Coordinates of C-alpha atoms in Angstrom, one line a residue:
X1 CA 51.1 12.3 -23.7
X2 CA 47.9 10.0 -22.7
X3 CA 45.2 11.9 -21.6
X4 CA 42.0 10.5 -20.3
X5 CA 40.2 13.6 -21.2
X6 CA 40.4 14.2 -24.5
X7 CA 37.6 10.4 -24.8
X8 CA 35.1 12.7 -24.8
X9 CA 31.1 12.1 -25.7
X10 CA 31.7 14.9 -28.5
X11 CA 34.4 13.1 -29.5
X12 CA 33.2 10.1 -29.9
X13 CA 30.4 11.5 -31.8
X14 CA 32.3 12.9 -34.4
X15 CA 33.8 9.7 -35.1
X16 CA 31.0 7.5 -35.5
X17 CA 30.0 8.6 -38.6
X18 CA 33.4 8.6 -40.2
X19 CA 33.4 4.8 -39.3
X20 CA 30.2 3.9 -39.9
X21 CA 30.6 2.7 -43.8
X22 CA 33.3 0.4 -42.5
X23 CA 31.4 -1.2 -39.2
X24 CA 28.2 -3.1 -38.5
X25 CA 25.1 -2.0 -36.3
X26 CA 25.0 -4.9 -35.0
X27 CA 21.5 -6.4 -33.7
X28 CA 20.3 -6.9 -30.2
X29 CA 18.3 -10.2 -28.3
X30 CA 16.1 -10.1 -25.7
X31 CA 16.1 -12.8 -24.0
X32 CA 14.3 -14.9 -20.7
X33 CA 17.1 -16.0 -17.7
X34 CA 14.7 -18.6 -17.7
X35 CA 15.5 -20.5 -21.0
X36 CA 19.1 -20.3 -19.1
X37 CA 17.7 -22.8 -15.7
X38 CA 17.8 -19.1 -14.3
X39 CA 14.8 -17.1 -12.4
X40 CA 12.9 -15.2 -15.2
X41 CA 14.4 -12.1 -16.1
X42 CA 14.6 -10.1 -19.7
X43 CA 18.2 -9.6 -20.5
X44 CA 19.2 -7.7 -24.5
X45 CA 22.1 -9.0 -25.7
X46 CA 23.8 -6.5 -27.6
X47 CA 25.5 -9.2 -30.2
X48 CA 28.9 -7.4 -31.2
X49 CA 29.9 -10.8 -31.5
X50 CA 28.6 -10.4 -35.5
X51 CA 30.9 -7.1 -36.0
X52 CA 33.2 -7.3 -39.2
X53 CA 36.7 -9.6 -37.6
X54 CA 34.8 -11.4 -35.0
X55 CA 34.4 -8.8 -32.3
X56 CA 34.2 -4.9 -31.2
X57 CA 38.0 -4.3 -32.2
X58 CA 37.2 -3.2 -35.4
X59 CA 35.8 -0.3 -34.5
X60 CA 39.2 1.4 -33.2
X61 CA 41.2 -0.4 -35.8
X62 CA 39.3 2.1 -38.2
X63 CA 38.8 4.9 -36.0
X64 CA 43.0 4.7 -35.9
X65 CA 43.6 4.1 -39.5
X66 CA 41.1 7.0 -40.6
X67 CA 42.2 9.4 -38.4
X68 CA 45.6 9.1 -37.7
X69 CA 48.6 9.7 -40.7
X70 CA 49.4 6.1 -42.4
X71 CA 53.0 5.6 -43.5
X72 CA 54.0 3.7 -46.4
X73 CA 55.7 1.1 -43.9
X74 CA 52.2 0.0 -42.7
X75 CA 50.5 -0.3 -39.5
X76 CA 51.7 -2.6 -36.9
X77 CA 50.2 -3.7 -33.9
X78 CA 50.3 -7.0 -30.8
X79 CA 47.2 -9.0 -29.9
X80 CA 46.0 -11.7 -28.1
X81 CA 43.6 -11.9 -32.0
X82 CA 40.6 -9.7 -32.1
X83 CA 42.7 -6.7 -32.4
X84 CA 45.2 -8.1 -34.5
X85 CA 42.4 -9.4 -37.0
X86 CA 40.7 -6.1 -36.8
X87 CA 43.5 -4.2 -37.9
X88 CA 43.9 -6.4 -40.6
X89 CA 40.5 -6.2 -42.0
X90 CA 40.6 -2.8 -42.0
X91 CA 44.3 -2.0 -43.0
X92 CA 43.1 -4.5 -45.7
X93 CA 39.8 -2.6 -46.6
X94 CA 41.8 0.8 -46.5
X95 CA 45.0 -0.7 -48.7
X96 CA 47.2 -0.9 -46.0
X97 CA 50.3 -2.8 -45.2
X98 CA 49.6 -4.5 -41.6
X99 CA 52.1 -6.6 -39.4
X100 CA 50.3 -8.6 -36.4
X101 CA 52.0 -10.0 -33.1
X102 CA 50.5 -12.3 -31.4
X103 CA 51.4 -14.2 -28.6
X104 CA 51.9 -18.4 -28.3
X105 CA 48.1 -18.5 -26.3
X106 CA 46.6 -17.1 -29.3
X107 CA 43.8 -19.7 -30.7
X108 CA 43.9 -21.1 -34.0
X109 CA 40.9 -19.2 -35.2
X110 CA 42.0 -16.0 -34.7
X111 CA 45.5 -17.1 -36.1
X112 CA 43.5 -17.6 -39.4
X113 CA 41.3 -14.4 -39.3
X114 CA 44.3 -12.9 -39.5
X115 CA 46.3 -14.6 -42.0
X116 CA 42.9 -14.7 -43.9
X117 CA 43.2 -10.6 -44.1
X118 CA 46.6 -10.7 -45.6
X119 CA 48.3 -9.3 -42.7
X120 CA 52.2 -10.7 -41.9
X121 CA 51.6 -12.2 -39.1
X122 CA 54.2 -13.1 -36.4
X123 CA 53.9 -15.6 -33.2
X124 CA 55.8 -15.4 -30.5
X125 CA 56.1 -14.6 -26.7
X126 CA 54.5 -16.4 -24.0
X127 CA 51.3 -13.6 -23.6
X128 CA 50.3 -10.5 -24.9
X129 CA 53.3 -8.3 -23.1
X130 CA 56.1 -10.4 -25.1
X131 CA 54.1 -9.8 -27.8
X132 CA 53.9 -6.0 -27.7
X133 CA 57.3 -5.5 -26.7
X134 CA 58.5 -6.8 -30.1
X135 CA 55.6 -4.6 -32.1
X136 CA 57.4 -1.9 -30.6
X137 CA 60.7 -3.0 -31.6
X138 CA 59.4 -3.6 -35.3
X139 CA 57.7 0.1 -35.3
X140 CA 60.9 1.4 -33.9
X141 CA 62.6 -0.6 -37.1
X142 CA 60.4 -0.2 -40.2
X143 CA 58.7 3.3 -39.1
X144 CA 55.2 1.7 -39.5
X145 CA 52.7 3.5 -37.2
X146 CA 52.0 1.7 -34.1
X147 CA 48.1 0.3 -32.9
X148 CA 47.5 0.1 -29.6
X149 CA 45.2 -2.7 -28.2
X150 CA 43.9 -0.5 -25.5
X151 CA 46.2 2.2 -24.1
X152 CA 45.6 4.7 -27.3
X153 CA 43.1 7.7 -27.7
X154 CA 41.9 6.7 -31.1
X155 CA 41.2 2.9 -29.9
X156 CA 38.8 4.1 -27.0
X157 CA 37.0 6.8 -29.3
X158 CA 36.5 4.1 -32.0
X159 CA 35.3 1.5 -28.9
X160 CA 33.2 4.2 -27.4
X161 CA 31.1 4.4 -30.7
X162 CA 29.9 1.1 -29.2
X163 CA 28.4 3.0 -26.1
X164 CA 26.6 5.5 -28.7
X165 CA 25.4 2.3 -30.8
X166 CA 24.0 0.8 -27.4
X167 CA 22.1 3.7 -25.7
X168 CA 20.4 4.6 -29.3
X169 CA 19.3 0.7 -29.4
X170 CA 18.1 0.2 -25.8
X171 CA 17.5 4.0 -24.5
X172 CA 16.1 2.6 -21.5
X173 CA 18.5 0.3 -19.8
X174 CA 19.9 1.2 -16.2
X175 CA 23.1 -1.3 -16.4
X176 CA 25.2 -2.7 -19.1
X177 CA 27.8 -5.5 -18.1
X178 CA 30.8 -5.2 -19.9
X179 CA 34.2 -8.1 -20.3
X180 CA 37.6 -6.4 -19.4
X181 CA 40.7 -6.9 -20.7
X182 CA 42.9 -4.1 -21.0
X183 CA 40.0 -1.7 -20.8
X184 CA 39.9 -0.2 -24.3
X185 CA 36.4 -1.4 -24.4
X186 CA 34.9 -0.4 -20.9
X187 CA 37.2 2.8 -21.5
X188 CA 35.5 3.9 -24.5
X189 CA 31.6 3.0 -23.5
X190 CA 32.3 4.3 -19.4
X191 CA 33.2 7.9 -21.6
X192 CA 30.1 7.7 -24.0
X193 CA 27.5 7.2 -20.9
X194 CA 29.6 9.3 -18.0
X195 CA 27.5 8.1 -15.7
X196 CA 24.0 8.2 -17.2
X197 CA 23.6 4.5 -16.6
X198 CA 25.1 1.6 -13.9
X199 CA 28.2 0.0 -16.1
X200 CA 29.9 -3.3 -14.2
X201 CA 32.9 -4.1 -15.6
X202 CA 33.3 -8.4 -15.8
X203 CA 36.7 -10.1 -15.5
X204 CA 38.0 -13.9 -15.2
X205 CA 39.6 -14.6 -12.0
X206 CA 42.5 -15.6 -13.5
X207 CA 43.4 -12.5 -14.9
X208 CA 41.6 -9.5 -12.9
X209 CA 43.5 -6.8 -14.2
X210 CA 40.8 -3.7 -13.4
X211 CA 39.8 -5.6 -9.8
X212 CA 43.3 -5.3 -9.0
X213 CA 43.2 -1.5 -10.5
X214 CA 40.8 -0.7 -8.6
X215 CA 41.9 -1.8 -5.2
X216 CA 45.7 -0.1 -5.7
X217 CA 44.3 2.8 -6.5
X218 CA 46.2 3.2 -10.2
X219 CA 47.0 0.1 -13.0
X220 CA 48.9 -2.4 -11.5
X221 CA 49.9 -5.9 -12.9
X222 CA 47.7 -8.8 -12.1
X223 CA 47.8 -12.3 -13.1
X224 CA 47.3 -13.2 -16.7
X225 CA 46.0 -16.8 -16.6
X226 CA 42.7 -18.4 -17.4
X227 CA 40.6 -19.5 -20.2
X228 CA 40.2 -16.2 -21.3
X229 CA 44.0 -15.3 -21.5
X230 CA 44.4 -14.5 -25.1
X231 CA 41.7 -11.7 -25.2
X232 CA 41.2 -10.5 -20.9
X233 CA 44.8 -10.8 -19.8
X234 CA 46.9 -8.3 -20.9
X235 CA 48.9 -8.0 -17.5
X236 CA 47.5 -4.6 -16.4
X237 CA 44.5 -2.0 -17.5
X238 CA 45.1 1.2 -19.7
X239 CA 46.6 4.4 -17.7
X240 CA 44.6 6.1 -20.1
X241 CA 40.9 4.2 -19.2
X242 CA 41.7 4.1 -15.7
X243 CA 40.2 7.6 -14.9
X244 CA 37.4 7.4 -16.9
X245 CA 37.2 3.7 -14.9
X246 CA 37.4 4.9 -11.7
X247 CA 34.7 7.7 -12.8
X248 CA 32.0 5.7 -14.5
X249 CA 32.8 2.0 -13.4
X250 CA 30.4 0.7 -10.3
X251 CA 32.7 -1.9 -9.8
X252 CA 34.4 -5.1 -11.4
X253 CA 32.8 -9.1 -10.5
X254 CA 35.1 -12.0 -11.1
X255 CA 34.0 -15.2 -12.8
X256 CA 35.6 -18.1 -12.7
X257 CA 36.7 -19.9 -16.1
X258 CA 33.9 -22.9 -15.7
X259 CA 31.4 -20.1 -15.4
X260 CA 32.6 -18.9 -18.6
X261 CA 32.8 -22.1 -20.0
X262 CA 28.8 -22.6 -19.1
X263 CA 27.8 -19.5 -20.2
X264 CA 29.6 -20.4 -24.1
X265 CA 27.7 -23.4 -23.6
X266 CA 24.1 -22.0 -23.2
X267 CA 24.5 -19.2 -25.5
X268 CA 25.2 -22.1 -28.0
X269 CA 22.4 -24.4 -26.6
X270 CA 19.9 -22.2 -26.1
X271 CA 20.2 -19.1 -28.7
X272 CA 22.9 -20.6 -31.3
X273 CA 24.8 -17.3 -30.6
X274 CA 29.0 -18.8 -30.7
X275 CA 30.8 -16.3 -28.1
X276 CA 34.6 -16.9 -27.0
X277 CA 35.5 -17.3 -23.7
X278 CA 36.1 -13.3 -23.4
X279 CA 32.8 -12.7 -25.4
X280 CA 30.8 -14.7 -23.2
X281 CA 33.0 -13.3 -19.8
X282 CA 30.0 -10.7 -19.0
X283 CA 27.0 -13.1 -19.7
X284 CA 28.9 -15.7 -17.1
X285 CA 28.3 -12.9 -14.4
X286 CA 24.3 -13.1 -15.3
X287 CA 24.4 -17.0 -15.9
X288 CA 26.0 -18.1 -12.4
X289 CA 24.9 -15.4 -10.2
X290 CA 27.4 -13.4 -9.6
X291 CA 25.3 -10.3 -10.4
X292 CA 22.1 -10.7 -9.5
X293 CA 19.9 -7.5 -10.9
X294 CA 17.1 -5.7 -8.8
X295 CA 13.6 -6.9 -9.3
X296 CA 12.7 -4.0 -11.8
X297 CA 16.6 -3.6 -13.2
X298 CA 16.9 -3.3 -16.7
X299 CA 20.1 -5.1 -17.7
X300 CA 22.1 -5.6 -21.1
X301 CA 24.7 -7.6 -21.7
X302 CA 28.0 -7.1 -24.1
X303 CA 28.7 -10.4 -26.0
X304 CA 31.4 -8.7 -27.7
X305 CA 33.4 -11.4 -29.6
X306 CA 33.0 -14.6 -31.6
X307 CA 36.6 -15.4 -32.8
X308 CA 36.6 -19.6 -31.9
X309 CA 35.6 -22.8 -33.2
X310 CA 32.2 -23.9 -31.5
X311 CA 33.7 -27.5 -31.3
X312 CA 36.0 -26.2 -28.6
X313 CA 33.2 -25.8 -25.8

């Protein structure tokens, strides 16, 4: 049974180290809203963007693998990409058998991040929630042991080693802005912190799946559209983030897809940092205005994935 209170800061602890041969400390950048045509304002950039497979998956693709019993069938798992290339890297690093799912929206980059990691990789489904429903009919199958994107304790343990990684680079930060998909992400880092700091959660308009959360009350599904589709729309939230959510989550700001379409752009132009549309989600809330910090705030932002081709934007 999922429970929301086993993510816990020991927890999460405990598992950092056990991952940590297998996953980057990646770097942080100050920068200036002003090099952006914004009013000056120092922002860090915690780039997870650099992380081994292209984003922050791959930390609870090998908090799973390590800690939970690998069968001889493999691991299997559904993605809109990161997570499918991230448990291929590591099921390739540990010498495991992996089988991805991915949906039709999935972009040809993370397509061949995947193939690249020797994983069997399988296309089909119009989103992510096609796609999943056949991983599970596969696991069901074959006995391989399943990988959930979001909605599984080891996932949000492994993600919430990116909170820990965070707070021990930039101790002194009152808000960190954070992309949302299904929530594995904002899950883990809202159970790291508890509180400690302001943590905004960032979502395309097109698919608001923890704005909608929020304002039922429990996970509901939401739209699933937008340029950010194959990593922020999974339909609905985790049941199992949605506590810890509602806990440690101010609140979630929609952006609109050119927003994140600019904010690509000037990460490019400005700081040669390539960011997907999902990576770059939480910087668009900083770029356009849509959160505008306190005088004396002191604000970090995720750019947590890099899986496209910079030609695209």
């Amino acid at each position: 049974m999922l429970n929301s209170r086993t993510i816990t800061r020991e927890r999460i602890a405990a598992v950092e180290p056990r991952i940590r041969p297998y996953v980057r400390h990646t770097p942080v950048m100050r920068v200036d809203m002003a090099d952006f045509g914004r009013p000056a304002f120092p922002v860090d950039l915690k780039l997870e963007c650099l992380q081994h497979s292209g984003s922050f998956k791959a930390r609870g693709a090998f908090t799973n693998l390590l800690e939970r019993q690998v069968p001889e069938a493999g691991v299997v798992a559904a993605s809109g990409g990161n997570h499918g290339a991230a448990v291929a890297y590591a099921a390739m690093t540990l010498g495991h058998k992996a089988t991805i799912f991915v949906p039709e929206v999935s972009p040809p980059a993370k397509l061949e991040r995947i193939r690249g990691y020797g994983a069997e990789l399988v296309v089909g489904g119009a989103r992510y929630a096609e796609a999943l429903a056949a991983s599970e009919d596969f696991a069901q199958k074959t006995g391989a042991l399943q990988i959930h994107a979001f909605n599984q304790e080891e996932t949000l343990i492994g993600q919430g080693t990116l909170g820990l990684e965070i707070e021990a680079d930039l101790p002194e930060i009152d808000t960190l802005l954070v992309a949302v998909g299904g929530g594995g992400l904002i899950g883990g880092i809202a159970a790291w912190f508890s509180g400690r700091i302001r943590i905004i959660a960032i979502e395309p308009e097109g698919a608001p799946t923890l704005y909608c959360a929020f304002e039922a009350g429990k996970p509901v599904d939401a739209p699933a559209e937008g340029i950010a589709a194959d990593s922020l729309a999974p339909k609905r939230v985790g049941e199992m983030m949605f506590p810890i959510a509602e806990a440690f989550v101010e609140r979630s700001i929609l952006v609109g897809d050119d927003g994140i379409v600019a904010a690509q752009k000037a990460l490019w132009d400005r700081v040669r940092i390539i960011a997907e549309p999902g990576g770059a989600a939480a910087f668009a809330a900083m770029l356009s205005g849509r959160y505008e910090p306190s005088p004396d705030e002191r604000v970090a932002v995720l750019v947590c994935g890099s899986n496209t081709n910079p030609a695209n934007f």
